[in-house]
Coordinates of C-alpha atoms in Angstrom, one line a residue:
M1 CA 89.2 -21.6 -14.3
K2 CA 90.8 -18.5 -12.9
T3 CA 94.5 -19.0 -13.6
G4 CA 96.8 -20.0 -16.5
E5 CA 98.0 -22.9 -14.5
E6 CA 94.4 -24.2 -14.1
A7 CA 93.8 -23.7 -17.8
I8 CA 97.0 -25.6 -18.9
K9 CA 96.2 -28.4 -16.4
W10 CA 92.8 -28.9 -18.0
I11 CA 94.2 -28.8 -21.5
H12 CA 96.9 -31.3 -20.7
R13 CA 94.3 -33.7 -19.2
L14 CA 93.0 -34.2 -22.7
L15 CA 96.3 -35.9 -23.7
Q16 CA 94.8 -39.1 -22.6
F17 CA 92.5 -39.1 -25.6
G18 CA 95.4 -39.3 -28.0
V19 CA 95.5 -38.5 -31.7
R20 CA 92.1 -38.9 -33.4
P21 CA 92.3 -37.5 -37.0
G22 CA 89.0 -36.0 -38.3
L23 CA 87.3 -32.7 -38.6
E24 CA 83.7 -33.5 -37.3
R25 CA 84.4 -32.4 -33.8
M26 CA 86.2 -29.2 -34.9
E27 CA 83.3 -28.3 -37.3
W28 CA 80.7 -28.8 -34.5
L29 CA 82.7 -26.7 -32.0
L30 CA 83.5 -23.9 -34.5
E31 CA 79.8 -23.6 -35.3
K32 CA 79.1 -23.1 -31.6
L33 CA 81.9 -20.5 -31.4
D34 CA 80.5 -18.6 -34.3
H35 CA 83.4 -19.5 -36.6
P36 CA 86.3 -17.3 -35.3
E37 CA 88.6 -18.7 -38.0
R38 CA 86.5 -17.1 -40.7
N39 CA 87.6 -13.6 -39.5
L40 CA 91.3 -14.4 -39.9
Q41 CA 93.8 -14.0 -42.8
I42 CA 95.8 -17.2 -42.7
V43 CA 98.9 -18.8 -44.2
H44 CA 98.5 -22.6 -43.6
V45 CA 101.8 -24.5 -43.2
A46 CA 102.3 -28.2 -43.4
G47 CA 105.4 -30.4 -43.8
T48 CA 107.4 -33.2 -42.2
N49 CA 110.2 -30.8 -41.3
G50 CA 110.7 -27.1 -41.6
K51 CA 107.3 -25.7 -40.6
G52 CA 108.6 -23.8 -37.6
S53 CA 111.6 -22.3 -39.3
T54 CA 109.5 -21.2 -42.3
V55 CA 107.0 -19.6 -40.0
S56 CA 109.8 -17.9 -38.2
F57 CA 111.2 -16.4 -41.4
M58 CA 107.8 -15.1 -42.4
R59 CA 106.9 -13.8 -39.0
H60 CA 110.1 -11.8 -38.7
V61 CA 109.7 -10.2 -42.1
Y62 CA 106.1 -9.2 -41.5
E63 CA 106.9 -7.8 -38.1
K64 CA 109.7 -5.7 -39.6
A65 CA 107.1 -4.4 -42.1
G66 CA 104.8 -3.4 -39.2
Y67 CA 102.1 -6.1 -39.4
N68 CA 100.5 -7.7 -36.4
V69 CA 101.4 -11.4 -36.8
G70 CA 99.9 -14.3 -34.9
T71 CA 101.6 -17.7 -34.9
F72 CA 100.3 -21.1 -34.0
T73 CA 103.1 -23.7 -33.7
S74 CA 104.0 -27.0 -31.9
P75 CA 105.4 -28.4 -29.8
F76 CA 106.7 -25.8 -27.3
I77 CA 110.2 -25.7 -26.0
E78 CA 110.2 -23.3 -23.0
R79 CA 106.6 -22.9 -22.0
F80 CA 103.1 -23.9 -23.2
E81 CA 102.0 -20.4 -24.0
E82 CA 104.6 -20.0 -26.8
R83 CA 102.5 -22.2 -29.0
I84 CA 100.2 -19.2 -29.5
T85 CA 102.0 -15.9 -30.0
M86 CA 101.3 -12.4 -31.2
N87 CA 104.3 -10.6 -32.7
G88 CA 106.5 -13.2 -31.0
K89 CA 104.9 -12.7 -27.5
P90 CA 103.2 -15.7 -26.0
I91 CA 99.5 -15.5 -25.1
S92 CA 98.9 -13.8 -21.8
E93 CA 97.5 -15.5 -18.8
E94 CA 94.4 -13.4 -18.9
D95 CA 93.7 -14.2 -22.6
L96 CA 94.6 -17.9 -22.1
V97 CA 92.1 -18.2 -19.2
Y98 CA 89.4 -16.3 -21.2
C99 CA 89.8 -18.4 -24.4
T100 CA 90.1 -21.7 -22.5
N101 CA 86.9 -21.1 -20.5
K102 CA 85.0 -20.2 -23.6
V103 CA 86.1 -23.3 -25.4
K104 CA 85.7 -25.5 -22.4
A105 CA 82.0 -24.8 -22.1
F106 CA 81.3 -26.0 -25.6
V107 CA 83.7 -29.0 -25.2
E108 CA 81.6 -30.1 -22.3
E109 CA 78.4 -29.6 -24.3
L110 CA 79.8 -31.8 -27.1
V111 CA 80.8 -34.6 -24.7
T112 CA 77.3 -34.5 -23.1
K113 CA 75.4 -34.6 -26.3
T114 CA 77.6 -36.9 -28.4
D115 CA 79.9 -38.7 -26.0
D116 CA 82.7 -37.7 -28.4
Q117 CA 85.7 -36.2 -26.6
P118 CA 87.9 -33.6 -28.4
T119 CA 91.7 -34.1 -28.3
E120 CA 94.2 -31.8 -26.7
F121 CA 95.4 -30.5 -30.0
E122 CA 91.9 -29.8 -31.2
V123 CA 91.2 -27.7 -28.1
I124 CA 94.5 -25.8 -28.4
T125 CA 93.6 -25.0 -32.0
L126 CA 90.2 -23.7 -31.0
I127 CA 91.8 -21.6 -28.2
A128 CA 94.2 -20.1 -30.8
F129 CA 91.3 -19.2 -33.2
V130 CA 89.4 -17.5 -30.4
Y131 CA 92.5 -15.6 -29.3
F132 CA 93.4 -14.3 -32.7
A133 CA 89.8 -13.4 -33.6
E134 CA 88.6 -11.9 -30.4
R135 CA 91.4 -10.9 -28.1
V136 CA 94.0 -9.3 -30.4
H137 CA 94.1 -7.6 -33.8
T138 CA 96.0 -9.8 -36.2
D139 CA 96.7 -8.7 -39.8
L140 CA 98.0 -12.2 -40.6
V141 CA 98.0 -15.6 -38.8
L142 CA 100.7 -18.2 -39.6
L143 CA 99.0 -21.5 -38.8
E144 CA 101.1 -24.6 -38.5
V145 CA 99.6 -28.1 -39.1
G146 CA 99.9 -30.5 -36.2
L147 CA 100.0 -33.8 -37.9
G148 CA 99.6 -34.5 -41.6
G149 CA 97.2 -32.1 -43.1
R150 CA 94.0 -33.6 -44.7
L151 CA 92.4 -34.6 -41.3
D152 CA 94.4 -32.3 -39.1
S153 CA 92.3 -30.1 -36.8
T154 CA 93.7 -26.9 -38.4
N155 CA 92.3 -28.0 -41.8
V156 CA 89.1 -26.1 -41.2
V157 CA 90.4 -22.8 -42.6
K158 CA 90.3 -21.2 -46.0
P159 CA 93.9 -19.7 -46.2
L160 CA 95.4 -17.1 -48.4
I161 CA 98.1 -19.6 -49.3
S162 CA 98.8 -23.2 -48.3
V163 CA 102.4 -24.3 -47.8
I164 CA 104.1 -27.7 -47.8
T165 CA 107.7 -27.3 -46.6
S166 CA 108.9 -30.9 -47.0
I167 CA 107.9 -34.6 -47.2
G168 CA 109.6 -37.3 -45.2
Y169 CA 109.1 -40.5 -43.3
D170 CA 107.4 -39.6 -39.9
H171 CA 104.2 -40.6 -38.2
M172 CA 103.8 -43.4 -40.7
H173 CA 101.3 -45.2 -38.5
V174 CA 98.9 -42.4 -39.2
L175 CA 100.0 -40.9 -42.6
G176 CA 101.0 -44.0 -44.6
H177 CA 104.2 -45.9 -45.3
T178 CA 105.2 -44.4 -48.7
L179 CA 106.1 -40.9 -49.8
E180 CA 103.1 -40.8 -52.1
E181 CA 100.7 -41.6 -49.2
I182 CA 102.3 -39.1 -46.9
A183 CA 102.3 -36.4 -49.6
A184 CA 98.6 -37.0 -50.3
E185 CA 97.8 -36.5 -46.6
K186 CA 99.8 -33.2 -46.5
A187 CA 98.4 -32.0 -49.8
G188 CA 95.0 -32.3 -48.2
I189 CA 95.4 -28.7 -47.1
I190 CA 95.2 -27.4 -50.7
K191 CA 91.9 -25.7 -51.2
K192 CA 89.7 -25.4 -54.3
A193 CA 90.9 -22.5 -56.5
G194 CA 93.5 -21.8 -53.8
M195 CA 97.3 -21.4 -53.9
I196 CA 100.1 -23.8 -52.9
V197 CA 103.8 -23.1 -52.4
S198 CA 105.9 -26.3 -52.1
G199 CA 109.4 -26.9 -51.0
V200 CA 109.1 -30.7 -51.6
K201 CA 112.0 -32.3 -53.5
Q202 CA 111.2 -36.0 -54.0
E203 CA 109.8 -36.6 -57.5
E204 CA 107.2 -39.1 -56.3
A205 CA 105.9 -36.7 -53.7
K206 CA 105.9 -33.7 -56.1
K207 CA 103.8 -35.6 -58.6
V208 CA 101.1 -36.2 -56.0
I209 CA 101.0 -32.6 -54.8
K210 CA 101.0 -31.3 -58.3
R211 CA 98.2 -33.6 -59.3
I212 CA 96.0 -32.6 -56.3
A213 CA 96.7 -28.9 -57.0
K214 CA 95.6 -29.4 -60.6
D215 CA 92.5 -31.4 -59.5
K216 CA 91.5 -28.5 -57.2
D217 CA 92.3 -25.8 -59.8
A218 CA 94.9 -24.3 -57.3
K219 CA 97.8 -22.2 -58.4
Y220 CA 101.0 -24.2 -57.8
Y221 CA 104.5 -22.9 -57.1
E222 CA 107.4 -25.3 -56.6
L223 CA 111.0 -24.9 -55.3
G224 CA 113.3 -25.7 -58.2
E225 CA 110.8 -24.9 -60.9
H226 CA 109.2 -21.5 -60.1
F227 CA 111.8 -20.3 -57.6
T228 CA 115.3 -21.3 -56.6
V229 CA 117.9 -20.9 -54.0
A230 CA 121.7 -21.3 -53.9
M231 CA 124.4 -20.8 -51.3
I232 CA 126.9 -18.0 -51.7
N233 CA 128.9 -18.5 -48.5
S234 CA 128.6 -20.0 -45.0
S235 CA 130.3 -19.8 -41.7
P236 CA 129.7 -21.1 -38.1
V237 CA 127.6 -18.0 -37.6
D238 CA 125.4 -17.6 -40.7
Q239 CA 125.0 -18.3 -44.4
Q240 CA 124.6 -16.0 -47.4
I241 CA 122.1 -17.2 -50.1
Q242 CA 120.8 -16.1 -53.4
Y243 CA 117.1 -16.3 -54.0
S244 CA 115.5 -16.2 -57.5
G245 CA 111.7 -16.0 -57.9
K246 CA 109.6 -13.1 -58.9
S247 CA 112.7 -11.1 -58.0
Q248 CA 116.3 -11.9 -57.3
R249 CA 118.0 -11.0 -54.0
D250 CA 121.1 -12.0 -51.9
I251 CA 120.1 -12.6 -48.3
T252 CA 121.9 -13.5 -45.1
I253 CA 120.2 -15.9 -42.6
Q254 CA 121.5 -17.1 -39.2
L255 CA 119.6 -20.4 -39.4
K256 CA 122.1 -23.0 -40.6
G257 CA 122.2 -25.9 -43.1
P258 CA 121.0 -26.6 -46.6
H259 CA 117.4 -27.3 -45.4
Q260 CA 117.2 -23.8 -44.0
R261 CA 118.1 -22.4 -47.4
D262 CA 115.1 -24.2 -48.8
N263 CA 112.9 -23.0 -45.9
A264 CA 114.0 -19.4 -46.5
A265 CA 113.2 -19.7 -50.2
V266 CA 109.8 -21.1 -49.5
A267 CA 109.1 -18.2 -47.0
I268 CA 110.2 -15.6 -49.5
Q269 CA 108.1 -17.1 -52.3
V270 CA 105.0 -16.9 -49.9
I271 CA 105.9 -13.3 -49.1
E272 CA 106.1 -12.4 -52.8
R273 CA 102.8 -14.1 -53.6
L274 CA 101.1 -12.3 -50.7
M275 CA 102.2 -9.0 -52.0
D276 CA 99.5 -9.5 -54.7
K277 CA 96.9 -10.2 -51.9
G278 CA 97.3 -6.9 -50.0
F279 CA 100.4 -7.5 -47.9
P280 CA 103.2 -5.3 -49.4
V281 CA 106.7 -5.7 -47.9
G282 CA 109.8 -3.5 -48.6
E283 CA 113.1 -4.9 -49.8
Q284 CA 114.9 -3.8 -46.6
E285 CA 112.2 -5.4 -44.4
I286 CA 112.7 -8.7 -46.2
M287 CA 116.5 -8.5 -45.8
D288 CA 116.3 -7.5 -42.1
G289 CA 113.5 -10.0 -41.2
M290 CA 115.2 -13.0 -42.9
R291 CA 118.5 -12.2 -41.1
S292 CA 116.9 -11.9 -37.6
A293 CA 114.8 -15.1 -37.9
S294 CA 115.7 -17.8 -35.3
W295 CA 114.1 -21.0 -34.0
I296 CA 115.0 -22.3 -30.6
G297 CA 116.0 -25.9 -30.3
R298 CA 116.8 -26.2 -34.0
F299 CA 120.6 -26.3 -34.4
E300 CA 120.8 -23.7 -31.6
V301 CA 124.2 -22.9 -30.3
I302 CA 123.2 -22.7 -26.6
Q303 CA 126.8 -22.4 -25.2
Q304 CA 130.3 -21.4 -26.3
N305 CA 133.6 -22.6 -24.8
P306 CA 132.8 -25.4 -25.0
T307 CA 130.4 -25.3 -28.0
I308 CA 127.1 -27.1 -27.3
I309 CA 124.4 -27.3 -29.9
L310 CA 120.8 -28.3 -29.4
D311 CA 118.9 -29.8 -32.3
G312 CA 115.4 -31.3 -32.4
A313 CA 116.3 -33.8 -35.1
H314 CA 113.8 -36.7 -34.6
N315 CA 113.3 -38.3 -37.9
Q316 CA 115.4 -39.5 -40.9
E317 CA 115.2 -36.2 -42.7
G318 CA 116.1 -34.3 -39.5
F319 CA 119.2 -36.4 -38.8
R320 CA 120.3 -36.1 -42.4
A321 CA 119.9 -32.3 -42.2
L322 CA 121.9 -32.3 -39.0
A323 CA 124.7 -34.2 -40.6
E324 CA 124.7 -31.8 -43.7
T325 CA 124.6 -28.7 -41.5
L326 CA 127.6 -29.9 -39.4
K327 CA 129.5 -30.7 -42.6
Q328 CA 128.7 -27.2 -44.1
H329 CA 129.3 -25.1 -41.0
Y330 CA 131.7 -27.1 -38.8
A331 CA 133.9 -29.1 -41.3
G332 CA 136.9 -30.6 -39.6
Y333 CA 135.4 -30.5 -36.1
T334 CA 135.1 -33.6 -33.9
C335 CA 131.5 -34.1 -32.9
Y336 CA 130.4 -35.7 -29.6
M337 CA 126.7 -36.5 -29.3
V338 CA 124.1 -37.2 -26.6
V339 CA 120.9 -38.6 -28.1
A340 CA 117.5 -39.5 -26.7
M341 CA 114.5 -40.6 -28.7
T342 CA 110.9 -41.9 -28.3
K343 CA 110.1 -45.6 -28.7
E344 CA 108.6 -45.5 -32.1
K345 CA 111.8 -44.3 -33.8
D346 CA 114.2 -46.7 -35.7
V347 CA 117.5 -45.6 -34.1
T348 CA 119.7 -47.4 -36.7
S349 CA 118.0 -45.6 -39.6
L350 CA 118.2 -42.2 -37.8
M351 CA 121.8 -42.6 -36.9
K352 CA 123.0 -43.8 -40.3
P353 CA 124.6 -40.4 -41.2
F354 CA 126.8 -40.7 -38.1
I355 CA 127.9 -44.3 -38.3
H356 CA 131.6 -44.0 -39.0
E357 CA 135.0 -44.5 -37.3
Q358 CA 134.8 -41.2 -35.5
M359 CA 131.5 -41.9 -33.9
H360 CA 131.3 -40.5 -30.3
V361 CA 127.7 -41.1 -29.0
T362 CA 126.0 -41.5 -25.7
F363 CA 122.5 -42.7 -25.8
T364 CA 120.3 -41.6 -22.9
T365 CA 116.7 -41.4 -21.8
F366 CA 114.4 -38.8 -20.1
P367 CA 111.2 -38.7 -18.1
F368 CA 108.5 -39.0 -20.8
P369 CA 105.9 -41.8 -21.2
R370 CA 107.1 -42.7 -24.8
A371 CA 110.8 -42.3 -24.2
S372 CA 113.0 -45.1 -25.3
S373 CA 115.5 -46.6 -22.8
S374 CA 119.2 -45.8 -23.2
E375 CA 119.9 -49.6 -23.4
D376 CA 117.4 -50.1 -26.2
L377 CA 119.0 -47.3 -28.2
Y378 CA 122.5 -48.5 -27.5
E379 CA 121.9 -52.2 -28.2
P380 CA 122.2 -52.0 -32.1
F381 CA 125.6 -50.4 -31.7
A382 CA 127.0 -52.4 -28.8
L383 CA 129.3 -54.6 -30.9
M384 CA 130.6 -51.9 -33.2
G385 CA 133.8 -51.3 -31.1
R386 CA 133.4 -47.6 -31.3
D387 CA 132.9 -44.8 -28.8
V388 CA 129.2 -45.6 -28.1
R389 CA 127.8 -45.6 -24.6
A390 CA 124.5 -45.9 -22.7
E391 CA 123.7 -43.7 -19.7
D392 CA 120.3 -43.5 -18.1
D393 CA 121.0 -40.1 -16.4
W394 CA 120.9 -37.6 -19.2
K395 CA 122.6 -34.8 -17.1
K396 CA 125.5 -37.1 -16.3
A397 CA 125.7 -38.1 -20.0
I398 CA 126.0 -34.5 -21.0
L399 CA 128.5 -33.6 -18.3
E400 CA 130.8 -36.6 -19.2
R401 CA 130.7 -35.7 -23.0
E402 CA 131.3 -32.0 -22.2
K403 CA 134.6 -32.9 -20.7
D404 CA 135.8 -34.2 -24.1
V405 CA 135.1 -31.0 -26.0
D406 CA 137.9 -28.7 -26.9
N407 CA 138.5 -25.8 -29.4
N408 CA 138.4 -28.3 -32.3
S409 CA 135.2 -30.1 -31.3
L410 CA 131.6 -29.6 -30.2
L411 CA 128.8 -31.4 -28.4
I412 CA 125.5 -32.0 -30.2
I413 CA 122.5 -32.8 -28.0
C414 CA 119.7 -34.1 -30.2
G415 CA 116.6 -36.2 -30.6
S416 CA 113.1 -35.7 -29.3
L417 CA 111.9 -32.1 -29.0
Y418 CA 110.5 -33.1 -25.6
F419 CA 114.1 -34.1 -24.5
I420 CA 115.5 -30.9 -26.0
A421 CA 113.1 -28.8 -24.0
E422 CA 114.3 -30.5 -20.8
V423 CA 117.9 -30.1 -21.6
R424 CA 117.6 -26.5 -22.7
K425 CA 115.9 -25.4 -19.5
W426 CA 118.7 -27.1 -17.5
L427 CA 121.5 -25.6 -19.5
M428 CA 120.0 -22.1 -19.3
E429 CA 119.7 -22.4 -15.5
R430 CA 122.9 -24.1 -14.4

């Protein structure tokens, strides 16, 4: 491969092999690659929701403090390369080609010798490890789990700190159907004699995480017990919060909603704990970094006059957080919505926070193999007698709802992050 386009095309070909949890392929390939992950200082971040925002908070603080920070996140919104960044800059074409060629050689050897094909996510994880270890100088890598934790391809590392941002009902066909089962999978990232920072709130999930931490003799820090956060004030632009942990500080963040207060608190707790591990950060750097953190596609005000907000809410917790964020920052506004989801989602459960007399929703679809049809999403609401519509053309759906928006209303476009990526590109270019 000689170009980034060729590299990405080869990587995407691996999508056909689906999701296959397990660490055997990763361990074999890492041995062949001489274990690049062992040369990295890592914060390992799992959670149903909040991983990307928590990573963003930490990245901005450490960059303000002068550290070289690598991030590995998913999925991408604008371009594939943003999944692997150095100080917020996506991996270059030259580095992507180098790392992909190096990994590809051993992938082909594995397939030849064992007839066991690595997945796309495993390969991208390996590319990230090679990039961070060989092509750039990283002081710290913020590594986001792909799915679950225990059997996720990232769970081959020995991190400085493990983080679980939240627990919710998502990917239940893989992780389990109860909060306890899902929590156990995510707590699989906790290492023997390690450290875990948790933002999880449900008692049944907390008990599981706490028990696993105790069994592994890991230090355990929990939101609400070892550190807290409270709102001071909020506006459509930002929110002021008070954090209490090893220290107490008032902080302004531009990411909106109660869930982002929790994510901010988890990030600060990690930063405080890492100060004891050789990563000092000044007070002003924490203040400036937390204020500047952003995360595209997550309650992102993409347009003003009329106001259009993009939000990648795609599970029950995400839609509840969206409803709470609107209530906090846009109380009194009329909300119009355009929604697209993938087939495995239960639309009635997800839309529950928005089922009321003032419901203004258009269900749509988008070109994606697992996208649900607009009619399938619409059908449970067809007899409600409210302003609910189905429109196959998502651009038309947005344009029609946009006409309804005035100074006292806004348009929310939400659902699958793959859908949000398509919409964001179109809105930025039109």
